[in-house]
Tab-separated table of C-alpha atoms and ligand atoms in Angstrom:
chain	number	residue	atom	x	y	z
A	214	MET	CA	7.446	-99.855	-23.876
A	215	VAL	CA	5.884	-97.444	-21.813
A	216	LEU	CA	7.862	-95.314	-19.479
A	217	VAL	CA	6.362	-94.004	-16.240
A	218	ALA	CA	7.422	-90.573	-14.905
A	219	PRO	CA	6.047	-89.901	-11.666
A	220	SER	CA	5.296	-86.153	-10.852
A	221	ILE	CA	6.551	-85.192	-7.719
A	222	LEU	CA	3.937	-82.398	-7.711
A	223	SER	CA	1.637	-84.942	-5.512
A	224	ALA	CA	4.427	-85.812	-3.287
A	225	ASP	CA	4.717	-84.926	0.352
A	226	PHE	CA	7.275	-81.904	0.180
A	227	ALA	CA	8.169	-82.381	3.723
A	228	SER	CA	9.715	-85.569	2.950
A	229	LEU	CA	10.770	-85.262	-0.687
A	230	GLY	CA	13.853	-87.335	-0.630
A	231	GLU	CA	12.103	-90.395	0.869
A	232	GLU	CA	9.151	-89.746	-1.644
A	233	ILE	CA	11.522	-89.980	-4.597
A	234	HIS	CA	13.079	-93.021	-3.125
A	235	LYS	CA	9.731	-94.626	-2.920
A	236	VAL	CA	8.837	-94.271	-6.566
A	237	GLU	CA	12.405	-95.007	-7.820
A	238	LYS	CA	12.329	-98.357	-5.738
A	239	ALA	CA	8.641	-99.058	-7.104
A	240	GLY	CA	9.895	-99.038	-10.688
A	241	ALA	CA	9.730	-95.399	-11.843
A	242	ASP	CA	11.448	-94.863	-15.142
A	243	TRP	CA	11.788	-91.065	-14.913
A	244	LEU	CA	11.206	-88.404	-12.421
A	245	HIS	CA	8.817	-85.803	-13.575
A	246	ILE	CA	9.435	-82.356	-11.996
A	247	ASP	CA	6.832	-79.514	-12.306
A	248	ILE	CA	8.258	-76.002	-12.406
A	249	MET	CA	5.728	-73.281	-11.939
A	250	ASP	CA	6.206	-69.522	-11.877
A	251	GLY	CA	2.789	-68.038	-10.761
A	252	HIS	CA	2.731	-66.444	-14.273
A	253	PHE	CA	2.470	-68.816	-16.864
A	254	VAL	CA	0.273	-70.999	-14.566
A	255	PRO	CA	-1.591	-69.905	-11.606
A	256	ASN	CA	0.647	-71.789	-8.998
A	257	LEU	CA	4.137	-71.868	-7.686
A	258	THR	CA	6.507	-74.822	-7.154
A	259	ILE	CA	10.100	-75.148	-6.775
A	260	GLY	CA	13.304	-73.679	-8.265
A	261	PRO	CA	16.754	-74.933	-9.314
A	262	GLN	CA	17.963	-75.302	-5.796
A	263	VAL	CA	15.344	-77.948	-4.972
A	264	VAL	CA	16.070	-79.698	-7.964
A	265	ALA	CA	19.976	-79.646	-7.323
A	266	ASP	CA	19.262	-81.117	-3.885
A	267	ILE	CA	17.172	-83.833	-4.973
A	268	ARG	CA	19.634	-84.743	-7.885
A	269	LYS	CA	22.121	-85.710	-5.122
A	270	LYS	CA	19.510	-88.327	-3.836
A	271	SER	CA	18.342	-89.968	-6.898
A	272	SER	CA	19.877	-91.339	-10.135
A	273	LEU	CA	16.590	-91.193	-11.885
A	274	PHE	CA	16.240	-89.641	-15.317
A	275	PHE	CA	15.128	-85.941	-14.297
A	276	ASP	CA	12.271	-84.682	-16.659
A	277	VAL	CA	11.859	-81.082	-15.934
A	278	HIS	CA	8.716	-79.566	-17.268
A	279	LEU	CA	8.877	-75.974	-17.355
A	280	MET	CA	5.510	-74.130	-16.939
A	281	ILE	CA	7.232	-70.652	-16.726
A	282	GLU	CA	7.466	-67.477	-18.778
A	283	ARG	CA	10.599	-66.506	-20.363
A	284	PRO	CA	12.184	-69.997	-19.811
A	285	GLU	CA	15.395	-69.145	-21.462
A	286	GLU	CA	16.366	-67.052	-18.283
A	287	LEU	CA	16.321	-70.085	-16.114
A	288	ILE	CA	17.390	-72.934	-18.515
A	289	PRO	CA	21.098	-72.545	-17.499
A	290	ALA	CA	20.216	-72.869	-13.659
A	291	PHE	CA	17.962	-76.147	-14.391
A	292	VAL	CA	20.912	-77.590	-16.426
A	293	ASP	CA	23.384	-76.891	-13.516
A	294	ALA	CA	21.014	-78.377	-11.244
A	295	GLY	CA	21.179	-81.717	-13.071
A	296	ALA	CA	18.020	-81.844	-15.508
A	297	ASP	CA	18.455	-84.605	-18.035
A	298	LEU	CA	15.260	-83.414	-20.132
A	299	ILE	CA	13.982	-80.048	-20.019
A	300	THR	CA	10.434	-79.384	-21.682
A	301	VAL	CA	9.169	-75.833	-22.425
A	302	HIS	CA	5.695	-74.762	-23.398
A	303	GLN	CA	5.199	-73.658	-27.064
A	304	GLU	CA	2.787	-71.016	-25.613
A	305	ALA	CA	5.446	-69.617	-23.291
A	306	CYS	CA	8.137	-69.224	-26.170
A	307	ILE	CA	8.216	-66.406	-28.742
A	308	HIS	CA	11.296	-67.627	-30.152
A	309	LEU	CA	10.600	-71.414	-29.740
A	310	HIS	CA	13.618	-72.486	-32.132
A	311	ARG	CA	16.057	-70.585	-30.077
A	312	VAL	CA	14.926	-71.999	-26.860
A	313	VAL	CA	15.210	-75.436	-28.280
A	314	SER	CA	18.491	-74.855	-29.689
A	315	MET	CA	19.963	-73.435	-26.295
A	316	ILE	CA	18.740	-76.734	-24.567
A	317	LYS	CA	20.375	-78.748	-27.119
A	318	GLY	CA	23.464	-76.637	-26.836
A	319	TYR	CA	23.740	-77.643	-23.360
A	320	GLY	CA	23.533	-81.470	-24.381
A	321	LYS	CA	20.424	-81.944	-22.643
A	322	LYS	CA	17.278	-83.646	-24.072
A	323	VAL	CA	14.586	-81.364	-25.055
A	324	GLY	CA	10.909	-81.474	-25.150
A	325	VAL	CA	7.795	-79.109	-26.184
A	326	ALA	CA	4.543	-78.974	-24.419
A	327	VAL	CA	1.072	-78.082	-25.783
A	328	ASN	CA	-1.910	-76.938	-23.668
A	329	PRO	CA	-5.136	-78.629	-24.287
A	330	ALA	CA	-6.358	-75.658	-26.446
A	331	THR	CA	-3.183	-75.593	-28.487
A	332	SER	CA	-3.100	-77.531	-32.055
A	333	VAL	CA	-0.251	-80.044	-32.444
A	334	SER	CA	0.050	-78.744	-36.040
A	335	LEU	CA	1.793	-75.595	-34.438
A	336	LEU	CA	4.704	-78.086	-33.784
A	337	ALA	CA	5.265	-79.062	-37.446
A	338	ASP	CA	8.202	-76.756	-37.924
A	339	ILE	CA	9.964	-77.553	-34.766
A	340	ILE	CA	9.185	-81.493	-34.360
A	341	SER	CA	12.455	-82.422	-36.005
A	342	GLU	CA	14.325	-80.643	-33.544
A	343	VAL	CA	13.027	-82.155	-30.365
A	344	ASP	CA	13.275	-85.419	-28.476
A	345	LEU	CA	9.642	-85.307	-26.805
A	346	VAL	CA	6.446	-83.964	-27.407
A	347	LEU	CA	4.287	-83.268	-24.461
A	348	ILE	CA	0.580	-83.450	-24.943
A	349	MET	CA	-1.046	-81.771	-21.810
A	350	SER	CA	-4.416	-83.520	-20.980
A	351	VAL	CA	-5.356	-80.923	-18.234
A	352	ASN	CA	-4.665	-77.189	-18.085
A	353	PRO	CA	-1.411	-76.997	-16.460
A	354	GLY	CA	-0.995	-75.536	-12.757
A	355	PHE	CA	-2.307	-78.275	-10.515
A	356	GLY	CA	-2.253	-82.027	-9.986
A	357	GLY	CA	-5.255	-84.049	-9.275
A	358	GLN	CA	-7.546	-82.647	-12.396
A	359	LYS	CA	-9.600	-84.619	-14.413
A	360	PHE	CA	-8.222	-85.820	-17.742
A	361	ILE	CA	-9.577	-83.734	-20.770
A	362	PRO	CA	-10.955	-85.977	-23.517
A	363	GLY	CA	-9.406	-85.020	-26.872
A	364	ALA	CA	-5.791	-85.675	-25.960
A	365	GLU	CA	-6.232	-89.081	-27.718
A	366	GLU	CA	-6.930	-87.419	-31.108
A	367	LYS	CA	-3.946	-85.087	-30.624
A	368	ILE	CA	-1.574	-88.070	-29.898
A	369	LYS	CA	-2.851	-89.724	-33.117
A	370	SER	CA	-2.001	-86.383	-35.240
A	371	ILE	CA	1.412	-86.139	-33.620
A	372	LYS	CA	2.164	-89.564	-34.093
A	373	LYS	CA	1.196	-89.254	-37.785
A	374	MET	CA	3.394	-86.385	-38.148
A	375	ILE	CA	6.327	-88.099	-36.333
A	376	LYS	CA	5.763	-91.292	-38.838
A	377	ASN	CA	5.758	-88.907	-41.954
A	378	LYS	CA	8.924	-87.364	-40.959
A	379	HIS	CA	10.532	-90.592	-40.010
A	380	LEU	CA	11.366	-89.375	-36.463
A	381	GLY	CA	12.079	-91.488	-33.408
A	382	ILE	CA	10.610	-89.082	-30.704
A	383	HIS	CA	8.811	-89.638	-27.459
A	384	VAL	CA	5.166	-88.606	-26.927
A	385	GLN	CA	4.551	-87.836	-23.371
A	386	VAL	CA	0.986	-87.186	-21.813
A	387	ASP	CA	0.660	-85.306	-18.601
A	388	GLY	CA	-2.646	-84.591	-16.572
A	389	GLY	CA	-5.319	-86.885	-15.102
A	390	ILE	CA	-3.706	-90.057	-15.970
A	391	ASN	CA	-4.541	-93.185	-14.225
A	392	ALA	CA	-4.896	-96.841	-15.395
A	393	GLU	CA	-7.746	-96.236	-17.529
A	394	THR	CA	-6.800	-93.098	-19.085
A	395	GLY	CA	-3.301	-94.377	-19.357
A	396	ARG	CA	-4.564	-97.052	-21.526
A	397	ARG	CA	-6.493	-95.038	-23.763
A	398	VAL	CA	-3.367	-92.637	-24.542
A	399	VAL	CA	-1.011	-95.552	-24.904
A	400	GLU	CA	-3.399	-97.073	-27.471
A	401	ALA	CA	-3.354	-93.655	-29.189
A	402	GLY	CA	0.364	-93.898	-29.428
A	403	ALA	CA	1.787	-92.144	-26.337
A	404	ASP	CA	4.961	-93.810	-24.735
A	405	VAL	CA	5.767	-91.778	-21.666
A	406	LEU	CA	3.061	-91.361	-19.043
A	407	VAL	CA	3.333	-88.732	-16.283
A	408	ALA	CA	1.069	-89.420	-13.104
A	409	GLY	CA	1.069	-87.469	-9.967
A	410	SER	CA	-1.947	-87.909	-7.781
A	411	TYR	CA	-2.557	-91.361	-9.220
A	412	ILE	CA	0.909	-92.832	-8.002
A	413	PHE	CA	1.458	-90.705	-4.758
A	414	ASN	CA	-2.200	-91.051	-3.344
A	415	SER	CA	-1.999	-94.939	-4.045
A	416	PRO	CA	-1.768	-97.141	-1.047
A	417	ASN	CA	0.564	-99.384	-3.362
A	418	VAL	CA	2.806	-97.136	-5.437
A	419	LYS	CA	4.488	-100.372	-6.961
A	420	GLU	CA	0.899	-101.562	-8.286
A	421	ALA	CA	0.042	-98.075	-9.500
A	422	ILE	CA	3.235	-97.918	-11.500
A	423	LYS	CA	2.735	-101.234	-12.755
A	424	SER	CA	-0.864	-100.748	-13.915
A	425	LEU	CA	0.511	-98.023	-15.912
A	426	LYS	CA	2.560	-100.205	-18.056
A	427	LEU	CA	-0.086	-102.662	-19.145
B	546	DX5	C1	0.009	-80.252	-14.172
B	546	DX5	C2	1.364	-80.887	-14.121
B	546	DX5	C3	1.209	-82.398	-14.164
B	546	DX5	C4	0.623	-82.805	-12.659
B	546	DX5	C5	-0.076	-84.122	-13.066
B	546	DX5	O1	0.031	-78.883	-14.303
B	546	DX5	O2	2.215	-80.541	-15.374
B	546	DX5	O3	2.713	-83.054	-14.124
B	546	DX5	O4	1.620	-82.995	-11.645
B	546	DX5	O5	-0.914	-84.252	-11.911
B	546	DX5	P1	-1.932	-85.420	-12.079
B	546	DX5	O6	-1.268	-86.641	-12.332
B	546	DX5	O7	-2.577	-85.730	-10.581
B	546	DX5	O8	-3.147	-85.151	-12.978
B	547	ZN	ZN1	3.938	-81.893	-15.561
């Protein structure tokens, strides 16, 4: 079963509550929340206060994607704000094991993300500790970018690693996902699709979500 996680980065932030309600009603499985600090990525988004506010309006599973330096400093605030899953970037954590343990210590699900230029082989010694691996199919920072081919091969390698270690974890893909790229990454083994512009710019959000599950 494929899970669809609309990224609110492409929502209208002036009506965030209604936008979330719209995707929730249209069959979203998770809500993907992109947190950017202007350092790890060249863009800024929202902080824990906004997450806490939308938490009161939605019962969706909150998938918080931290694209920030020193995530350990803000993890407690995102836990308090109501995150269900917190994903950190391999590239942003000098002590990745410590950060992963910290998130698990709060009783939350934990994910590790890799940028397009980062080899999934770097996850070999942490994969048994996580609930999800996020393969970025764009360079993080902005919605609406084009899918970078190559993600499929990375998904296949990470799936092999997961199988060899007898793990049962999610493989999520984020960036440039639409019905066509979505099908390609699902064929490669992904089971959680993040999509921002494809869903929020669609005239029919329900159909867009449905098309990612085929
Ligand atoms: C990119 C973010 C994504 C982004 C995806 O830095 O992590 O979640 O919102 O947007 P689309 O689906 O438009 O590529
Ligand atoms: Zn994201």
